[in-house]
Amino acid sequence: HRQSRFASAILLAALAATASAFTPAAPLVSVGRTHASCSSAPARVGRAGVAALSMHELKHPKIATDITQLIGRTPLLQLNKVAAGSPAEIIVKLESMQPCNSVKDRIGFSMITEAEKRGDISPGKTTLVEPTSGNTGIALAMVAAAKGYNLILTMPESMSLERRVMFKALGAKLVLTPAALAMKGAIKKAEDIVAELGSDAYMLQQFNNPDNVKIHFETTGPEIWEQTDGKIDCFVGGVGTGGTLTGSSRFLKSKNPGMKTIAVEPEESPVLSGGKPGPHKIQGIGAGFVPGNCDQSIIDDVVQVSSANAMAMARRLAEEEGVLCGISSGAAVHAALEVAKRPDMKGKRIVAIIPSFGERYLSTALFANLLEEAQTQAADTVPRDVMDMWVNGLEVKATEAMKAHGKKKRHEGMMLVGGLRHVTGVWVSGLSLEVKTTEAMKKHSKKQA
């Protein structure tokens, strides 16, 4: 093992030494504002990037000293039943396995940490403000709690109840905005709050903040490249802020220019396709406008998915693959399977993003029927063959349930004797009891409960 590590180190050093003509890739942890803007040309990543992406860096510390150290390094999973018969291999990246269960944990950490490094914010002084559809708010609340910031979140009232509860559980203040205004209403409200609070407030602006794209360029993309051994032909992801798709694709295309990037948007709100915004049920994507962080020049195609198809696939992923995920995850996988049908995708590998965990969608249309079923479900009756009895020496007091039984009915009574459980045969004959004592019972002194 040591020889292997030593050989790897020599190889990596040699690769790094020959890569002076390339821009080196950043390490897995964000260290500075190097991505100047969302619209800048994709950075070139040469062989020096390999040195920053050795496998040990894709693992979490054995004992983390801060919850943010556990962000990233999420696994890949090959889909089997859902993708049965697919001409292409379908792989999903389980961002649902982040500390707060969504891909937004990455940008929650990045946007706050980078702002701290620039001196824009400081804990105990700055109040962070952000409009969110839910997952970014949860991520920011987690990081804010860990670092000691006050946080105010604005969110459309149409988002799930679980999101509201999670915000509050993590110590954030929540302001709801009218559902009809979608994310535009939440953004306007956040801007008003910042104006009211003045210099003590800071809006992170996930839709336009380059630190959003940057963290995916430095972590999500490199992780996918490393985990697939560089074998990826197509990358599929929904567009919320555009950060995941843009940042990851910039890195992956720098390594494999022939890779295709497929953006996913709601069929009911096809803004990326040039259509008009509209209401839909795929929470987390389809904000109703083209985000500043979405570099459309890097997108090869846009696939529209209806809310119904997105939810149907999300349910299938849970029932057939054991992958409990959100509605936008269903949209991404549905789109990936549609792309897999294209002639040029036969035998290729498609990687799709699973942005979030399904538990925070229990109150939504995704699982509403199951929630109602669970809430109205009545308890089944249980036969009174197992009876709790108090043992006082060898004397047994009959319970009302025992009295109700007819003569000579045989039961297996669970008896708790001195903390030990024993099963003994009990004959019920009216109120008279014949108890077959076990050896363990005999050893106990009288008056043991």
CSV table of C-alpha atoms in Angstrom, one decimal:
chain,number,residue,atom,x,y,z
A,1,HIS,CA,0.0,0.0,0.0
A,2,ARG,CA,2.8,2.4,0.9
A,3,GLN,CA,4.7,1.5,-2.3
A,4,SER,CA,1.6,2.2,-4.3
A,5,ARG,CA,1.0,5.6,-2.6
A,6,PHE,CA,4.7,6.5,-3.2
A,7,ALA,CA,4.5,5.5,-6.9
A,8,SER,CA,1.3,7.5,-7.2
A,9,ALA,CA,2.9,10.5,-5.6
A,10,ILE,CA,5.9,10.3,-8.1
A,11,LEU,CA,3.5,10.1,-11.0
A,12,LEU,CA,1.4,13.0,-9.9
A,13,ALA,CA,4.4,15.1,-9.3
A,14,ALA,CA,5.7,14.3,-12.8
A,15,LEU,CA,2.3,15.2,-14.3
A,16,ALA,CA,2.2,18.5,-12.4
A,17,ALA,CA,5.7,19.4,-13.5
A,18,THR,CA,4.8,19.0,-17.2
A,19,ALA,CA,1.6,21.0,-17.0
A,20,SER,CA,2.9,24.6,-16.9
A,21,ALA,CA,1.1,25.4,-20.1
A,22,PHE,CA,-2.3,24.8,-18.4
A,23,THR,CA,-4.3,26.5,-15.7
A,24,PRO,CA,-4.2,24.2,-12.7
A,25,ALA,CA,-7.4,23.0,-11.2
A,26,ALA,CA,-8.4,24.3,-7.8
A,27,PRO,CA,-8.4,21.9,-4.8
A,28,LEU,CA,-11.6,20.3,-3.7
A,29,VAL,CA,-12.1,23.0,-1.0
A,30,SER,CA,-12.8,26.5,-2.3
A,31,VAL,CA,-9.9,28.8,-1.5
A,32,GLY,CA,-10.6,32.0,-3.4
A,33,ARG,CA,-12.6,34.0,-5.9
A,34,THR,CA,-10.9,32.7,-9.0
A,35,HIS,CA,-13.9,32.4,-11.2
A,36,ALA,CA,-14.4,36.0,-12.2
A,37,SER,CA,-17.9,35.7,-13.6
A,38,CYS,CA,-20.6,33.3,-14.6
A,39,SER,CA,-20.3,34.3,-18.3
A,40,SER,CA,-16.5,33.9,-18.5
A,41,ALA,CA,-15.1,31.3,-20.9
A,42,PRO,CA,-14.6,27.8,-19.5
A,43,ALA,CA,-11.3,27.5,-17.7
A,44,ARG,CA,-8.7,25.1,-19.1
A,45,VAL,CA,-7.8,22.3,-16.8
A,46,GLY,CA,-4.7,20.4,-17.6
A,47,ARG,CA,-2.9,17.4,-16.1
A,48,ALA,CA,-1.9,19.3,-13.1
A,49,GLY,CA,-5.5,19.1,-12.1
A,50,VAL,CA,-5.0,15.4,-11.4
A,51,ALA,CA,-2.7,16.1,-8.5
A,52,ALA,CA,-5.4,18.1,-6.8
A,53,LEU,CA,-8.0,15.3,-7.3
A,54,SER,CA,-6.3,12.2,-6.0
A,55,MET,CA,-8.7,9.7,-4.6
A,56,HIS,CA,-7.9,10.3,-0.9
A,57,GLU,CA,-9.3,13.8,-1.3
A,58,LEU,CA,-12.7,12.4,-2.3
A,59,LYS,CA,-13.0,10.9,1.2
A,60,HIS,CA,-14.3,12.7,4.3
A,61,PRO,CA,-12.1,13.1,7.4
A,62,LYS,CA,-12.4,10.2,9.8
A,63,ILE,CA,-13.6,12.6,12.5
A,64,ALA,CA,-14.9,16.0,11.3
A,65,THR,CA,-14.5,19.0,13.5
A,66,ASP,CA,-17.1,21.0,11.6
A,67,ILE,CA,-20.3,19.9,9.8
A,68,THR,CA,-19.0,21.8,6.7
A,69,GLN,CA,-16.1,19.3,6.4
A,70,LEU,CA,-18.7,16.6,5.5
A,71,ILE,CA,-20.0,18.5,2.4
A,72,GLY,CA,-19.3,17.0,-1.0
A,73,ARG,CA,-17.8,13.7,-2.0
A,74,THR,CA,-21.2,12.1,-2.7
A,75,PRO,CA,-21.4,8.7,-4.4
A,76,LEU,CA,-22.4,7.5,-7.8
A,77,LEU,CA,-25.1,4.8,-8.3
A,78,GLN,CA,-25.9,2.8,-11.5
A,79,LEU,CA,-29.6,2.5,-12.0
A,80,ASN,CA,-30.9,-1.0,-12.9
A,81,LYS,CA,-34.6,-1.6,-12.8
A,82,VAL,CA,-35.6,1.9,-13.8
A,83,ALA,CA,-33.1,1.9,-16.6
A,84,ALA,CA,-33.8,-1.7,-17.7
A,85,GLY,CA,-33.6,-1.9,-21.5
A,86,SER,CA,-32.0,1.5,-21.8
A,87,PRO,CA,-29.5,1.7,-24.7
A,88,ALA,CA,-27.2,3.8,-22.5
A,89,GLU,CA,-25.9,3.3,-19.0
A,90,ILE,CA,-27.6,5.6,-16.5
A,91,ILE,CA,-25.5,6.7,-13.5
A,92,VAL,CA,-26.8,9.1,-10.8
A,93,LYS,CA,-24.8,11.3,-8.4
A,94,LEU,CA,-26.5,11.1,-5.0
A,95,GLU,CA,-26.3,14.7,-3.9
A,96,SER,CA,-29.2,13.7,-1.6
A,97,MET,CA,-26.5,12.2,0.7
A,98,GLN,CA,-25.1,15.6,1.7
A,99,PRO,CA,-25.2,16.6,5.4
A,100,CYS,CA,-28.5,18.5,4.8
A,101,ASN,CA,-29.5,16.2,1.9
A,102,SER,CA,-29.2,18.4,-1.1
A,103,VAL,CA,-26.7,19.6,-3.8
A,104,LYS,CA,-27.2,23.1,-2.3
A,105,ASP,CA,-25.0,22.3,0.7
A,106,ARG,CA,-22.1,22.9,-1.6
A,107,ILE,CA,-23.1,26.5,-2.5
A,108,GLY,CA,-24.3,27.3,1.0
A,109,PHE,CA,-20.7,26.6,2.2
A,110,SER,CA,-19.1,28.3,-0.8
A,111,MET,CA,-21.0,31.5,-0.9
A,112,ILE,CA,-20.6,32.2,2.9
A,113,THR,CA,-17.0,31.1,3.1
A,114,GLU,CA,-15.9,33.1,0.1
A,115,ALA,CA,-17.7,36.2,1.3
A,116,GLU,CA,-15.9,35.8,4.6
A,117,LYS,CA,-12.5,35.6,2.9
A,118,ARG,CA,-13.2,38.8,1.0
A,119,GLY,CA,-14.2,40.5,4.3
A,120,ASP,CA,-17.7,41.1,3.1
A,121,ILE,CA,-19.4,39.5,6.1
A,122,SER,CA,-18.5,38.4,9.7
A,123,PRO,CA,-20.4,36.3,12.2
A,124,GLY,CA,-22.2,38.2,15.0
A,125,LYS,CA,-22.3,41.3,12.9
A,126,THR,CA,-23.8,40.5,9.5
A,127,THR,CA,-27.4,39.3,8.9
A,128,LEU,CA,-27.5,37.1,5.8
A,129,VAL,CA,-30.5,37.4,3.6
A,130,GLU,CA,-31.4,35.1,0.7
A,131,PRO,CA,-34.4,34.2,-1.5
A,132,THR,CA,-34.8,30.4,-1.9
A,133,SER,CA,-37.0,27.7,-3.2
A,134,GLY,CA,-35.9,25.6,-0.2
A,135,ASN,CA,-32.8,23.6,-0.5
A,136,THR,CA,-30.4,26.6,-0.7
A,137,GLY,CA,-32.1,28.0,2.3
A,138,ILE,CA,-31.6,24.8,4.3
A,139,ALA,CA,-27.9,24.7,3.3
A,140,LEU,CA,-27.4,28.3,4.2
A,141,ALA,CA,-29.2,27.7,7.6
A,142,MET,CA,-26.8,24.8,8.3
A,143,VAL,CA,-23.7,26.8,7.5
A,144,ALA,CA,-25.0,29.9,9.3
A,145,ALA,CA,-25.7,27.9,12.4
A,146,ALA,CA,-22.2,26.4,12.3
A,147,LYS,CA,-20.6,29.7,11.8
A,148,GLY,CA,-22.8,31.9,14.0
A,149,TYR,CA,-24.7,34.1,11.5
A,150,ASN,CA,-28.3,35.4,11.7
A,151,LEU,CA,-30.2,34.4,8.6
A,152,ILE,CA,-33.4,35.6,7.0
A,153,LEU,CA,-34.9,33.5,4.1
A,154,THR,CA,-37.6,34.5,1.7
A,155,MET,CA,-39.5,31.7,-0.1
A,156,PRO,CA,-42.7,31.3,-2.2
A,157,GLU,CA,-45.5,29.9,0.0
A,158,SER,CA,-46.0,27.1,-2.5
A,159,MET,CA,-42.9,25.3,-1.4
A,160,SER,CA,-43.2,22.3,0.9
A,161,LEU,CA,-44.0,22.4,4.6
A,162,GLU,CA,-40.9,20.4,5.4
A,163,ARG,CA,-38.8,23.2,4.1
A,164,ARG,CA,-40.4,25.7,6.4
A,165,VAL,CA,-39.9,23.5,9.4
A,166,MET,CA,-36.2,22.8,8.6
A,167,PHE,CA,-35.5,26.5,8.2
A,168,LYS,CA,-36.8,27.1,11.7
A,169,ALA,CA,-35.2,24.1,13.2
A,170,LEU,CA,-31.8,25.3,12.0
A,171,GLY,CA,-32.4,28.8,13.5
A,172,ALA,CA,-33.3,30.8,10.4
A,173,LYS,CA,-36.1,33.3,10.2
A,174,LEU,CA,-38.6,32.7,7.3
A,175,VAL,CA,-40.6,35.2,5.3
A,176,LEU,CA,-43.1,33.7,2.8
A,177,THR,CA,-44.1,35.4,-0.4
A,178,PRO,CA,-47.2,34.9,-2.7
A,179,ALA,CA,-47.0,31.7,-4.8
A,180,ALA,CA,-48.2,33.5,-7.9
A,181,LEU,CA,-45.1,35.6,-7.9
A,182,ALA,CA,-42.8,32.5,-7.9
A,183,MET,CA,-39.1,33.2,-7.2
A,184,LYS,CA,-39.3,36.8,-8.5
A,185,GLY,CA,-41.5,37.6,-5.6
A,186,ALA,CA,-39.1,36.0,-3.1
A,187,ILE,CA,-36.1,37.9,-4.7
A,188,LYS,CA,-37.9,41.2,-4.5
A,189,LYS,CA,-38.8,40.6,-0.8
A,190,ALA,CA,-35.2,39.8,0.0
A,191,GLU,CA,-34.0,43.0,-1.7
A,192,ASP,CA,-36.5,45.0,0.3
A,193,ILE,CA,-35.3,43.4,3.6
A,194,VAL,CA,-31.7,44.2,2.7
A,195,ALA,CA,-32.6,47.8,1.9
A,196,GLU,CA,-34.4,48.0,5.3
A,197,LEU,CA,-31.5,46.6,7.3
A,198,GLY,CA,-28.9,48.6,5.5
A,199,SER,CA,-25.1,47.9,5.8
A,200,ASP,CA,-25.6,45.1,8.4
A,201,ALA,CA,-27.4,42.9,5.8
A,202,TYR,CA,-25.8,40.9,3.0
A,203,MET,CA,-27.7,39.1,0.2
A,204,LEU,CA,-25.8,36.1,-1.1
A,205,GLN,CA,-27.6,36.1,-4.5
A,206,GLN,CA,-27.4,32.5,-5.4
A,207,PHE,CA,-28.7,33.1,-8.9
A,208,ASN,CA,-25.9,35.4,-9.9
A,209,ASN,CA,-23.1,34.7,-7.4
A,210,PRO,CA,-20.1,33.3,-9.2
A,211,ASP,CA,-19.1,31.4,-6.0
A,212,ASN,CA,-22.0,29.1,-6.9
A,213,VAL,CA,-20.5,28.1,-10.2
A,214,LYS,CA,-17.1,28.0,-8.7
A,215,ILE,CA,-17.7,25.3,-6.1
A,216,HIS,CA,-19.2,23.0,-8.7
A,217,PHE,CA,-16.2,23.6,-11.0
A,218,GLU,CA,-13.9,22.8,-8.1
A,219,THR,CA,-15.7,19.9,-6.5
A,220,THR,CA,-18.8,18.4,-8.3
A,221,GLY,CA,-17.2,18.2,-11.7
A,222,PRO,CA,-13.9,16.8,-10.5
A,223,GLU,CA,-15.7,14.2,-8.3
A,224,ILE,CA,-17.7,12.9,-11.3
A,225,TRP,CA,-14.5,12.7,-13.4
A,226,GLU,CA,-12.6,10.9,-10.8
A,227,GLN,CA,-15.4,8.5,-9.9
A,228,THR,CA,-16.1,7.6,-13.5
A,229,ASP,CA,-12.4,7.2,-14.3
A,230,GLY,CA,-13.0,9.9,-17.0
A,231,LYS,CA,-15.6,7.8,-18.7
A,232,ILE,CA,-18.6,10.1,-19.1
A,233,ASP,CA,-20.4,10.9,-22.4
A,234,CYS,CA,-23.3,13.0,-21.2
A,235,PHE,CA,-24.2,15.1,-18.2
A,236,VAL,CA,-27.8,15.8,-17.3
A,237,GLY,CA,-29.1,18.2,-14.7
A,238,GLY,CA,-32.0,20.4,-13.8
A,239,VAL,CA,-31.6,24.2,-13.9
A,240,GLY,CA,-32.5,26.0,-10.7
A,241,THR,CA,-29.7,28.6,-10.3
A,242,GLY,CA,-27.7,27.0,-13.1
A,243,GLY,CA,-24.7,26.7,-10.9
A,244,THR,CA,-24.5,22.9,-10.8
A,245,LEU,CA,-24.9,22.4,-14.6
A,246,THR,CA,-22.6,25.3,-15.5
A,247,GLY,CA,-19.7,24.6,-13.0
A,248,SER,CA,-19.7,20.8,-13.4
A,249,SER,CA,-19.9,21.0,-17.2
A,250,ARG,CA,-17.1,23.5,-17.5
A,251,PHE,CA,-14.8,21.2,-15.7
A,252,LEU,CA,-16.0,18.0,-17.4
A,253,LYS,CA,-15.9,19.6,-20.9
A,254,SER,CA,-12.4,20.8,-20.2
A,255,LYS,CA,-11.4,17.2,-19.7
A,256,ASN,CA,-13.7,15.7,-22.5
A,257,PRO,CA,-14.7,18.4,-25.0
A,258,GLY,CA,-17.0,15.9,-26.7
A,259,MET,CA,-19.2,15.4,-23.6
A,260,LYS,CA,-22.8,16.6,-24.0
A,261,THR,CA,-24.5,18.8,-21.5
A,262,ILE,CA,-28.3,18.4,-21.2
A,263,ALA,CA,-30.3,20.9,-19.3
A,264,VAL,CA,-33.7,19.9,-17.8
A,265,GLU,CA,-36.6,22.3,-17.3
A,266,PRO,CA,-40.3,22.0,-16.6
A,267,GLU,CA,-42.5,21.5,-19.6
A,268,GLU,CA,-45.0,24.0,-18.1
A,269,SER,CA,-42.3,26.7,-17.8
A,270,PRO,CA,-40.0,26.3,-20.8
A,271,VAL,CA,-38.0,29.5,-20.4
A,272,LEU,CA,-34.6,28.0,-21.5
A,273,SER,CA,-36.3,26.8,-24.6
A,274,GLY,CA,-37.6,30.3,-25.4
A,275,GLY,CA,-41.1,29.8,-24.0
A,276,LYS,CA,-43.0,31.7,-21.4
A,277,PRO,CA,-42.8,31.0,-17.6
A,278,GLY,CA,-45.7,29.2,-16.0
A,279,PRO,CA,-46.7,27.4,-12.7
A,280,HIS,CA,-45.4,23.9,-12.2
A,281,LYS,CA,-44.8,21.4,-9.5
A,282,ILE,CA,-41.1,20.6,-9.9
A,283,GLN,CA,-39.7,22.4,-6.9
A,284,GLY,CA,-36.1,23.6,-7.2
A,285,ILE,CA,-35.9,24.1,-10.9
A,286,GLY,CA,-37.7,26.3,-13.4
A,287,ALA,CA,-37.5,29.7,-11.6
A,288,GLY,CA,-39.3,31.4,-14.4
A,289,PHE,CA,-36.3,33.3,-15.8
A,290,VAL,CA,-32.8,32.5,-17.1
A,291,PRO,CA,-30.5,32.7,-14.1
A,292,GLY,CA,-27.2,34.7,-14.4
A,293,ASN,CA,-25.3,31.6,-13.3
A,294,CYS,CA,-26.7,29.6,-16.2
A,295,ASP,CA,-24.1,29.7,-19.0
A,296,GLN,CA,-26.3,28.7,-22.0
A,297,SER,CA,-23.4,28.5,-24.3
A,298,ILE,CA,-22.2,25.3,-22.5
A,299,ILE,CA,-25.6,23.6,-22.9
A,300,ASP,CA,-26.0,21.3,-25.9
A,301,ASP,CA,-29.7,20.6,-25.6
A,302,VAL,CA,-32.7,21.3,-23.3
A,303,VAL,CA,-35.2,18.6,-22.4
A,304,GLN,CA,-38.6,19.5,-21.1
A,305,VAL,CA,-40.2,17.3,-18.5
A,306,SER,CA,-43.8,17.6,-17.3
A,307,SER,CA,-44.5,17.7,-13.5
A,308,ALA,CA,-46.5,14.5,-13.8
A,309,ASN,CA,-43.6,12.6,-15.5
A,310,ALA,CA,-41.1,14.0,-13.0
A,311,MET,CA,-43.2,12.8,-10.0
A,312,ALA,CA,-43.9,9.5,-11.6
A,313,MET,CA,-40.2,8.8,-12.1
A,314,ALA,CA,-39.4,10.0,-8.5
A,315,ARG,CA,-41.9,7.5,-7.2
A,316,ARG,CA,-40.4,4.7,-9.4
A,317,LEU,CA,-36.9,5.5,-8.1
A,318,ALA,CA,-38.1,5.1,-4.5
A,319,GLU,CA,-40.1,1.9,-5.1
A,320,GLU,CA,-37.8,0.2,-7.6
A,321,GLU,CA,-34.3,1.4,-6.8
A,322,GLY,CA,-34.7,2.4,-3.1
A,323,VAL,CA,-33.6,5.9,-4.0
A,324,LEU,CA,-35.9,8.3,-2.1
A,325,CYS,CA,-35.5,11.6,-3.9
A,326,GLY,CA,-37.3,14.8,-4.8
A,327,ILE,CA,-39.4,15.8,-7.9
A,328,SER,CA,-36.5,17.5,-9.7
A,329,SER,CA,-34.5,14.2,-9.3
A,330,GLY,CA,-37.3,12.4,-11.1
A,331,ALA,CA,-37.2,15.1,-13.8
A,332,ALA,CA,-33.4,14.6,-14.3
A,333,VAL,CA,-33.7,10.8,-14.5
A,334,HIS,CA,-36.7,11.0,-16.9
A,335,ALA,CA,-34.7,13.3,-19.1
A,336,ALA,CA,-31.7,11.0,-19.0
A,337,LEU,CA,-33.7,8.0,-20.1
A,338,GLU,CA,-35.2,10.1,-23.0
A,339,VAL,CA,-31.7,11.2,-24.1
A,340,ALA,CA,-30.5,7.5,-23.9
A,341,LYS,CA,-33.0,6.6,-26.6
A,342,ARG,CA,-31.1,8.8,-29.1
A,343,PRO,CA,-29.1,6.8,-31.7
A,344,ASP,CA,-25.8,8.5,-30.8
A,345,MET,CA,-26.2,7.6,-27.1
A,346,LYS,CA,-26.2,3.8,-27.6
A,347,GLY,CA,-23.6,2.2,-25.4
A,348,LYS,CA,-22.7,5.5,-23.8
A,349,ARG,CA,-22.6,6.6,-20.2
A,350,ILE,CA,-25.0,9.3,-18.9
A,351,VAL,CA,-24.6,10.8,-15.5
A,352,ALA,CA,-27.5,12.7,-14.0
A,353,ILE,CA,-27.8,14.7,-10.7
A,354,ILE,CA,-30.1,13.6,-7.9
A,355,PRO,CA,-30.3,17.0,-6.2
A,356,SER,CA,-32.2,16.3,-3.0
A,357,PHE,CA,-33.7,13.7,-0.6
A,358,GLY,CA,-37.3,12.7,-0.8
A,359,GLU,CA,-38.2,13.1,2.9
A,360,ARG,CA,-38.7,16.9,2.5
A,361,TYR,CA,-41.4,16.3,-0.2
A,362,LEU,CA,-43.8,14.2,1.9
A,363,SER,CA,-46.4,17.0,2.1
A,364,THR,CA,-46.2,17.8,-1.6
A,365,ALA,CA,-48.1,16.3,-4.5
A,366,LEU,CA,-45.3,13.8,-4.8
A,367,PHE,CA,-46.3,11.8,-1.7
A,368,ALA,CA,-49.6,13.5,-0.7
A,369,ASN,CA,-51.6,10.4,-1.2
A,370,LEU,CA,-49.2,8.3,1.0
A,371,LEU,CA,-49.2,11.0,3.7
A,372,GLU,CA,-53.0,11.0,3.8
A,373,GLU,CA,-53.1,7.2,3.9
A,374,ALA,CA,-50.6,7.2,6.8
A,375,GLN,CA,-52.5,9.8,8.7
A,376,THR,CA,-55.8,8.0,8.5
A,377,GLN,CA,-54.5,4.5,8.9
A,378,ALA,CA,-56.0,2.7,12.0
A,379,ALA,CA,-54.2,0.2,14.2
A,380,ASP,CA,-54.9,-3.5,13.5
A,381,THR,CA,-56.2,-5.6,16.4
A,382,VAL,CA,-53.7,-7.8,18.2
A,383,PRO,CA,-54.8,-11.2,19.7
A,384,ARG,CA,-54.5,-11.2,23.4
A,385,ASP,CA,-52.3,-14.3,23.5
A,386,VAL,CA,-49.4,-12.5,24.9
A,387,MET,CA,-50.1,-11.1,28.4
A,388,ASP,CA,-48.0,-9.0,30.7
A,389,MET,CA,-48.0,-10.4,34.2
A,390,TRP,CA,-46.4,-9.4,37.4
A,391,VAL,CA,-44.6,-12.3,39.2
A,392,ASN,CA,-44.5,-12.1,43.0
A,393,GLY,CA,-42.6,-15.2,43.9
A,394,LEU,CA,-44.7,-18.0,42.4
A,395,GLU,CA,-48.0,-16.1,42.7
A,396,VAL,CA,-49.5,-14.7,39.5
A,397,LYS,CA,-52.2,-12.1,39.5
A,398,ALA,CA,-54.8,-12.6,36.8
A,399,THR,CA,-55.4,-9.7,34.5
A,400,GLU,CA,-58.9,-8.6,33.2
A,401,ALA,CA,-57.9,-10.0,29.8
A,402,MET,CA,-57.2,-13.4,31.4
A,403,LYS,CA,-60.5,-13.4,33.3
A,404,ALA,CA,-62.4,-12.9,30.0
A,405,HIS,CA,-61.0,-16.2,28.6
A,406,GLY,CA,-63.0,-19.4,28.9
A,407,LYS,CA,-61.8,-22.5,30.7
A,408,LYS,CA,-58.7,-24.5,29.7
A,409,LYS,CA,-57.6,-22.1,26.9
A,410,ARG,CA,-53.8,-22.4,26.4
A,411,HIS,CA,-51.7,-19.3,26.0
A,412,GLU,CA,-48.1,-18.4,25.9
A,413,GLY,CA,-47.7,-15.7,28.6
A,414,MET,CA,-44.7,-13.4,28.5
A,415,MET,CA,-43.4,-13.2,32.1
A,416,LEU,CA,-40.8,-10.6,33.1
A,417,VAL,CA,-38.9,-12.1,36.1
A,418,GLY,CA,-36.1,-10.1,37.6
A,419,GLY,CA,-35.4,-8.4,34.3
A,420,LEU,CA,-35.3,-11.8,32.4
A,421,ARG,CA,-38.0,-12.8,29.9
A,422,HIS,CA,-39.4,-16.3,30.1
A,423,VAL,CA,-42.2,-18.0,28.2
A,424,THR,CA,-44.3,-20.3,30.3
A,425,GLY,CA,-47.4,-22.3,29.7
A,426,VAL,CA,-50.5,-20.9,31.5
A,427,TRP,CA,-53.8,-22.7,31.9
A,428,VAL,CA,-56.7,-20.4,32.3
A,429,SER,CA,-59.6,-21.9,34.2
A,430,GLY,CA,-61.9,-19.2,35.4
A,431,LEU,CA,-59.8,-17.3,38.0
A,432,SER,CA,-57.7,-20.3,39.0
A,433,LEU,CA,-54.2,-20.5,37.4
A,434,GLU,CA,-51.8,-23.4,37.1
A,435,VAL,CA,-48.3,-22.0,36.4
A,436,LYS,CA,-45.5,-24.1,35.1
A,437,THR,CA,-42.5,-22.5,36.6
A,438,THR,CA,-39.1,-22.5,34.9
A,439,GLU,CA,-35.8,-23.3,36.7
A,440,ALA,CA,-34.8,-19.6,36.2
A,441,MET,CA,-38.0,-18.5,38.1
A,442,LYS,CA,-37.4,-20.9,40.9
A,443,LYS,CA,-34.0,-19.4,41.6
A,444,HIS,CA,-35.5,-16.0,42.2
A,445,SER,CA,-36.4,-15.1,45.7
A,446,LYS,CA,-40.0,-14.1,46.5
A,447,LYS,CA,-41.4,-10.6,45.9
A,448,GLN,CA,-39.3,-10.0,42.8
A,449,ALA,CA,-41.1,-7.9,40.2
